[in-house]
């Protein structure tokens, strides 16, 4: 029963002779646009550009193969989380969850409007206790320095 | 220099000949005349054309050129239109959509527990995730929902039970991670509306009220603060990265520039009232981007014209000015047969036209995708109900209350609520409470307010207090509604004034003295006692005697009243009455007279004594 394979990964890759006759190609212009969007350097030579386009095309072949799957009625997965009712209940934000923050506000004035009290010190749970400026390649006083002129790497 | 002989002068002017006597070179300098026949008439032009031929004409300075241009423009009859008259252009319909970004008033940032600060030391409130340290993860801070949900409820939105975060990718030095976390596909609030009334300052063409629909309200991150330095260098402060913002996107339902400015103003007031956004447009806490498009009024196809987006609007006036300038530019382009391009433009305060920032070719592809690091935001319905019930009285309801229950005019109510960031109206309530207590009139439970008292208090809190100093900062108004004129003291002053124990003139002097600190707290009554400022009004008889005294010899004036009484006059001669009142005031001891009483007595004497007296004389 399991002697002959019914499917191979090779079906997801374009076979060599499948040239670009039927499917639309990626133009160099599109490649450059994509590289610019991703802040990647443009190809160094025409042969590098050709190989980039070829790689991209084989990847797109794979993507089209995946897109053949029928997904009507299936909600796209954004990330793996507990989607059960219990999980949703646990994740929901209620008055109880915000009790501490709600205690730090007062209702003031003639119209009884809410106002967050500013005299309470804010607990940042140690998130600020590291030397942020130590990571600066260039700094002036307490500021990070960035060069903004054109032609700057 | 010796006087030039007339003959030589006339030879130069009419024939172009200069005498060469005394010249160093023998060769003659000859300048050809333009015309010999019409010499006298062309005298002036002749001189001008000949005189500076040797040297080049100096270029007209730029300032002079601009002045001449302005003069020519003025002469051609094009006057600058007032904004009130410039709300519509006949034949064209303007459509405006607004996107407002407001900084939320929270203790911590949106995805890290670092503190949300304002003007603290640069780079002192930065968590690892804020600067996109590799390996750092976002942690959603649920308390940011408190101002966000209240803001959405103030805009009458429907809060979604489940909402999600998405990434908006673009590269800029103020966005360390290379993407902004926003809520593009599933925002937390949708389908709201805001009603603007005439009193909010909408365009007259929009009538009594206009309702602007709100498409959605979403939460997103703020970027770093950049300070430009000379030499194409930027200084970055990452304290602001990750601070929660809400973006309010309206439907394109605004059709006049003044209404757009009124909308932004009203949103700021609403957000301030629910403590969602407490720094205004001037402080940079609220930013507006507007989308402007025009189409002809007789356009049947129903689609809106191409829209352009104007960014970097930093004041309400700029919103209105930029929309007017962009509308005029688009109409000019379309009328000359061109096509409006969908681009991003900028506006600088004081300019007359928007500037192009980014064309369609530079249009950024944000590659929106759901953020996999963050779970959905699930908001419980009881939380929404709790936040709605703890928002207090809405600003519109408060304005209505001031107008209907307290008897203020709409203009006064709006002014009172706007002054001192909402502190002046608290002061007014404090003064009114103290005043009512002193008079023992209203108990705390009664709803009905004595409108005479409330209008008196409002007048003094608004107008008299405003007269004390030019800069309202000098009043020292705290947000709880106390200032250099303690509310208890002003209430004591108004107590005496209301009971006619002092005159208005004396009251104003006392107010001035309190402001300057000459009267100690709680010492108003003492001060009146010490300086004997009590109002001892003249009796009715003394008033009448004065009136009789003044009226002698005023038969002509009294004749006017007789004419009216006999039906020959068109209206009651109020002016003549006030003339007599003024005369009485000047005749007697001023500090003992109340103008209202004088007027009453004089009017009565006229009807009862003088007119019959005149009649009997006839």
Coordinates of C-alpha atoms in Angstrom, one line a residue, chain B residues 74 239 293 339 419 483 523 533 564 578 593:
Chain B
X74 CA -5.4 95.7 -5.9
X239 CA 10.3 58.4 24.9
X293 CA -11.8 66.5 -3.2
X339 CA -6.6 66.4 -13.9
X419 CA -11.7 79.5 29.3
X483 CA -7.8 81.6 41.6
X523 CA -12.4 90.0 54.6
X533 CA -19.0 101.6 51.3
X564 CA -46.2 110.5 23.0
X578 CA -32.1 108.8 30.0
X593 CA -28.2 106.7 43.8

